[in-house]
Amino acid sequence: MLLDPETENDVAYELCQLLGRAILPIRRTDAGAEDGDRGEGTAFLFTGQGREYLLTADALTRSGAGEIGLRASVTEPAGVAADAVALPDLADGWRHHEDVGVAVLPTGGLHEYAAGEGWRWRTQQVPDPIAADRDAIARIGVEPGSAVVLAHGVGAGGVRPMEVAIERVARVGGAVRLMAELPTGYVGAPVFGVQAGGGDGEVGLCCLGLVLPARDGGHPLATFDRIRAAVDAA
């Protein structure tokens, strides 16, 4: 569904309020210049079947050391947590689903780590009811529709600001894609679409999936109908 610009901005604002603290920066700390921008990405928290998971693009988690960035709003009490949670062996702990393009990390270990350091997580999660099912994904057609991406970009000096991108999503050659390349740091970020609501003219939000590495001038998505199966397997 394609929205007018004012409605797109309203949707993006609402998403930031509801789910801004579900979005976390992730990076490979051993990535060098030869890696291009593969070292920086975004992850997000999701709850399914009563459990919480961290999801991101599998391409970001295959090897090396890494870290999950922390901003002040996602931890409490204030001033206790460091700037990041180190992942000395980034690949360990993640369930890798190369066929889908997604990596799944049960968050029990993250909560245990926080407790050991004297702080706790203060986050939001993308809830399962707004994750797109097979029927919602099947309704995505060749005509571009509105999509909102919540991500941590990469600013001057390597800072990771929270950002919002309003893009276009469509089905191309049978695959669901964002129609433009996104800035550094957006791989792994959740993508939200809209679908028609009732007769009152309102729209309903759904999380379509997450951003995979760029290809052919845009980004394929790991769609949530397949992500859900990967989460269930975790």
Tab-separated table of C-alpha atoms in Angstrom:
chain	number	residue	atom	x	y	z
A	1	MET	CA	0.000	0.000	0.000
A	2	LEU	CA	1.403	3.391	-1.009
A	3	LEU	CA	0.730	6.198	1.457
A	4	ASP	CA	0.896	9.933	0.966
A	5	PRO	CA	4.039	11.611	2.388
A	6	GLU	CA	2.288	13.087	5.427
A	7	THR	CA	0.866	9.711	6.450
A	8	GLU	CA	4.249	8.056	5.883
A	9	ASN	CA	5.828	10.554	8.282
A	10	ASP	CA	3.089	9.914	10.855
A	11	VAL	CA	3.652	6.154	10.599
A	12	ALA	CA	7.418	6.571	10.964
A	13	TYR	CA	6.960	8.753	14.069
A	14	GLU	CA	4.585	6.243	15.649
A	15	LEU	CA	6.994	3.378	14.989
A	16	CYS	CA	9.822	5.253	16.694
A	17	GLN	CA	7.671	5.744	19.785
A	18	LEU	CA	6.462	2.141	19.917
A	19	LEU	CA	9.590	0.275	18.864
A	20	GLY	CA	12.583	2.597	18.980
A	21	ARG	CA	14.077	0.748	21.960
A	22	ALA	CA	13.779	-2.574	20.130
A	23	ILE	CA	16.508	-1.476	17.695
A	24	LEU	CA	20.190	-2.006	18.536
A	25	PRO	CA	23.409	-1.342	16.601
A	26	ILE	CA	25.661	-4.312	15.946
A	27	ARG	CA	29.106	-4.402	14.407
A	28	ARG	CA	32.034	-6.633	13.726
A	29	THR	CA	34.922	-5.140	15.660
A	30	ASP	CA	37.506	-6.980	13.558
A	31	ALA	CA	36.160	-5.703	10.202
A	32	GLY	CA	38.803	-3.926	8.152
A	33	ALA	CA	38.768	-1.596	5.187
A	34	GLU	CA	38.644	-4.559	2.824
A	35	ASP	CA	35.275	-5.476	4.311
A	36	GLY	CA	33.615	-2.298	3.026
A	37	ASP	CA	30.558	-1.598	5.184
A	38	ARG	CA	29.930	-5.227	6.159
A	39	GLY	CA	31.099	-4.573	9.697
A	40	GLU	CA	28.213	-2.295	10.670
A	41	GLY	CA	24.574	-3.314	10.910
A	42	THR	CA	21.402	-3.287	12.958
A	43	ALA	CA	19.662	-5.911	15.083
A	44	PHE	CA	16.243	-5.877	16.716
A	45	LEU	CA	14.376	-7.623	19.510
A	46	PHE	CA	11.437	-9.881	18.706
A	47	THR	CA	9.108	-11.894	20.921
A	48	GLY	CA	7.641	-15.125	19.643
A	49	GLN	CA	6.071	-18.078	21.473
A	50	GLY	CA	6.700	-16.347	24.792
A	51	ARG	CA	10.436	-15.944	24.278
A	52	GLU	CA	12.619	-13.009	23.307
A	53	TYR	CA	15.175	-13.123	20.491
A	54	LEU	CA	17.639	-10.772	18.851
A	55	LEU	CA	17.432	-10.922	15.053
A	56	THR	CA	19.796	-9.614	12.396
A	57	ALA	CA	21.176	-10.475	8.973
A	58	ASP	CA	23.241	-13.655	9.047
A	59	ALA	CA	25.940	-11.988	6.929
A	60	LEU	CA	26.860	-9.844	9.953
A	61	THR	CA	27.417	-12.759	12.347
A	62	ARG	CA	29.370	-15.409	10.481
A	63	SER	CA	32.813	-14.879	12.028
A	64	GLY	CA	35.129	-12.657	14.016
A	65	ALA	CA	34.544	-10.551	17.111
A	66	GLY	CA	31.737	-8.058	17.501
A	67	GLU	CA	29.638	-5.980	19.828
A	68	ILE	CA	26.090	-4.817	20.451
A	69	GLY	CA	25.953	-1.083	21.030
A	70	LEU	CA	24.059	0.352	23.992
A	71	ARG	CA	22.463	3.773	24.190
A	72	ALA	CA	21.313	5.212	27.484
A	73	SER	CA	17.610	4.664	26.819
A	74	VAL	CA	17.868	0.849	26.605
A	75	THR	CA	19.480	0.206	30.014
A	76	GLU	CA	18.758	1.041	33.639
A	77	PRO	CA	19.734	2.347	36.132
A	78	ALA	CA	21.331	5.263	34.343
A	79	GLY	CA	25.087	5.461	34.075
A	80	VAL	CA	25.888	1.848	34.980
A	81	ALA	CA	26.116	0.007	31.650
A	82	ALA	CA	29.075	0.434	29.320
A	83	ASP	CA	28.682	1.640	25.739
A	84	ALA	CA	28.507	-1.877	24.291
A	85	VAL	CA	28.199	-5.582	25.043
A	86	ALA	CA	31.256	-7.355	23.659
A	87	LEU	CA	30.805	-10.565	21.635
A	88	PRO	CA	34.339	-12.011	21.547
A	89	ASP	CA	33.339	-14.814	19.190
A	90	LEU	CA	30.508	-13.284	17.243
A	91	ALA	CA	29.339	-16.479	15.562
A	92	ASP	CA	28.824	-18.341	18.847
A	93	GLY	CA	25.319	-18.321	20.280
A	94	TRP	CA	23.563	-17.270	17.092
A	95	ARG	CA	21.414	-19.767	15.206
A	96	HIS	CA	22.474	-19.284	11.603
A	97	HIS	CA	19.847	-19.702	8.886
A	98	GLU	CA	21.815	-19.087	5.714
A	99	ASP	CA	18.907	-20.150	3.495
A	100	VAL	CA	16.751	-17.352	4.951
A	101	GLY	CA	19.584	-14.891	5.525
A	102	VAL	CA	18.752	-14.383	9.198
A	103	ALA	CA	20.626	-15.038	12.449
A	104	VAL	CA	18.655	-15.652	15.663
A	105	LEU	CA	20.043	-15.131	19.186
A	106	PRO	CA	17.966	-16.129	22.239
A	107	THR	CA	18.469	-13.270	24.686
A	108	GLY	CA	18.783	-15.207	27.936
A	109	GLY	CA	22.555	-14.775	27.907
A	110	LEU	CA	22.256	-11.025	27.338
A	111	HIS	CA	20.016	-10.665	30.385
A	112	GLU	CA	22.393	-12.761	32.470
A	113	TYR	CA	25.319	-10.603	31.342
A	114	ALA	CA	23.482	-7.413	32.301
A	115	ALA	CA	22.591	-8.774	35.747
A	116	GLY	CA	26.226	-9.677	36.341
A	117	GLU	CA	27.275	-6.124	35.489
A	118	GLY	CA	24.676	-4.537	37.762
A	119	TRP	CA	22.190	-3.246	35.208
A	120	ARG	CA	19.150	-4.471	33.299
A	121	TRP	CA	17.704	-4.047	29.852
A	122	ARG	CA	14.978	-1.443	29.306
A	123	THR	CA	13.857	-2.343	25.830
A	124	GLN	CA	10.864	-2.762	23.585
A	125	GLN	CA	10.248	-5.730	21.274
A	126	VAL	CA	8.627	-6.283	17.926
A	127	PRO	CA	5.690	-8.493	19.007
A	128	ASP	CA	4.684	-11.570	17.071
A	129	PRO	CA	1.156	-10.267	16.254
A	130	ILE	CA	2.559	-7.517	14.009
A	131	ALA	CA	5.047	-9.795	12.243
A	132	ALA	CA	3.764	-10.467	8.730
A	133	ASP	CA	2.388	-13.935	8.055
A	134	ARG	CA	2.421	-15.833	4.765
A	135	ASP	CA	-0.772	-14.171	3.542
A	136	ALA	CA	0.530	-10.660	4.254
A	137	ILE	CA	3.750	-11.374	2.374
A	138	ALA	CA	1.804	-12.891	-0.522
A	139	ARG	CA	-0.168	-9.638	-0.859
A	140	ILE	CA	2.987	-7.669	-1.678
A	141	GLY	CA	2.801	-7.077	-5.407
A	142	VAL	CA	4.857	-5.571	-8.197
A	143	GLU	CA	3.490	-2.067	-7.550
A	144	PRO	CA	5.716	-0.302	-4.993
A	145	GLY	CA	4.259	0.291	-1.545
A	146	SER	CA	5.400	2.345	1.440
A	147	ALA	CA	7.974	0.841	3.784
A	148	VAL	CA	9.624	2.244	6.906
A	149	VAL	CA	13.043	1.064	8.080
A	150	LEU	CA	14.241	1.628	11.658
A	151	ALA	CA	18.013	1.366	11.868
A	152	HIS	CA	21.232	2.604	13.401
A	153	GLY	CA	23.192	4.421	10.729
A	154	VAL	CA	26.871	5.311	10.913
A	155	GLY	CA	27.744	8.942	11.558
A	156	ALA	CA	30.954	10.930	11.792
A	157	GLY	CA	33.516	9.285	14.009
A	158	GLY	CA	31.638	5.993	13.964
A	159	VAL	CA	28.679	7.123	16.103
A	160	ARG	CA	25.542	5.031	15.557
A	161	PRO	CA	22.497	7.339	15.528
A	162	MET	CA	18.965	5.997	15.445
A	163	GLU	CA	17.559	6.694	11.982
A	164	VAL	CA	14.377	6.219	9.983
A	165	ALA	CA	14.197	5.649	6.229
A	166	ILE	CA	10.956	5.813	4.258
A	167	GLU	CA	11.381	3.596	1.207
A	168	ARG	CA	9.473	1.582	-1.392
A	169	VAL	CA	8.933	-2.169	-1.254
A	170	ALA	CA	7.740	-4.424	-4.080
A	171	ARG	CA	7.935	-7.920	-5.451
A	172	VAL	CA	10.583	-8.245	-8.156
A	173	GLY	CA	11.075	-11.577	-9.880
A	174	GLY	CA	9.205	-13.327	-7.097
A	175	ALA	CA	11.323	-11.814	-4.297
A	176	VAL	CA	10.342	-9.006	-1.915
A	177	ARG	CA	12.788	-6.111	-2.155
A	178	LEU	CA	13.442	-2.557	-1.096
A	179	MET	CA	13.839	-0.589	-4.281
A	180	ALA	CA	16.877	1.516	-3.313
A	181	GLU	CA	20.206	0.951	-1.599
A	182	LEU	CA	20.327	2.055	2.028
A	183	PRO	CA	23.148	3.770	3.944
A	184	THR	CA	25.825	1.954	5.891
A	185	GLY	CA	24.507	0.303	9.049
A	186	TYR	CA	21.040	-0.603	7.771
A	187	VAL	CA	21.652	-4.283	6.990
A	188	GLY	CA	19.728	-6.384	9.527
A	189	ALA	CA	17.209	-3.629	10.311
A	190	PRO	CA	13.465	-4.346	10.492
A	191	VAL	CA	11.220	-3.178	7.655
A	192	PHE	CA	7.615	-2.205	8.311
A	193	GLY	CA	4.822	-2.048	5.780
A	194	VAL	CA	1.190	-1.037	5.873
A	195	GLN	CA	-2.000	-2.713	4.828
A	196	ALA	CA	-5.544	-1.452	4.489
A	197	GLY	CA	-7.569	-1.476	7.695
A	198	GLY	CA	-11.310	-1.272	8.100
A	199	GLY	CA	-13.769	1.082	6.471
A	200	ASP	CA	-12.568	3.987	8.636
A	201	GLY	CA	-9.610	4.557	6.322
A	202	GLU	CA	-6.969	3.621	8.910
A	203	VAL	CA	-4.012	1.419	8.078
A	204	GLY	CA	-2.477	-1.486	9.949
A	205	LEU	CA	1.254	-1.901	10.497
A	206	CYS	CA	3.173	-5.110	10.021
A	207	CYS	CA	6.851	-6.026	10.180
A	208	LEU	CA	7.646	-7.426	6.752
A	209	GLY	CA	11.103	-8.724	7.645
A	210	LEU	CA	14.679	-7.496	7.770
A	211	VAL	CA	17.173	-5.928	5.379
A	212	LEU	CA	19.670	-8.225	3.664
A	213	PRO	CA	22.892	-7.013	1.981
A	214	ALA	CA	22.414	-4.881	-1.114
A	215	ARG	CA	22.126	-6.491	-4.527
A	216	ASP	CA	21.167	-5.120	-7.948
A	217	GLY	CA	20.440	-1.594	-6.773
A	218	GLY	CA	18.277	-2.482	-3.783
A	219	HIS	CA	17.966	-4.844	-0.837
A	220	PRO	CA	16.230	-8.217	-0.759
A	221	LEU	CA	14.299	-8.857	2.445
A	222	ALA	CA	14.288	-11.867	4.700
A	223	THR	CA	10.510	-11.950	5.075
A	224	PHE	CA	8.833	-12.736	8.365
A	225	ASP	CA	6.940	-15.768	7.135
A	226	ARG	CA	10.346	-17.457	6.785
A	227	ILE	CA	11.929	-15.716	9.795
A	228	ARG	CA	9.165	-17.075	12.045
A	229	ALA	CA	10.011	-20.631	11.013
A	230	ALA	CA	13.682	-19.948	11.805
A	231	VAL	CA	12.765	-18.542	15.222
A	232	ASP	CA	10.591	-21.546	15.980
A	233	ALA	CA	13.571	-23.785	15.142
A	234	ALA	CA	15.763	-21.843	17.610
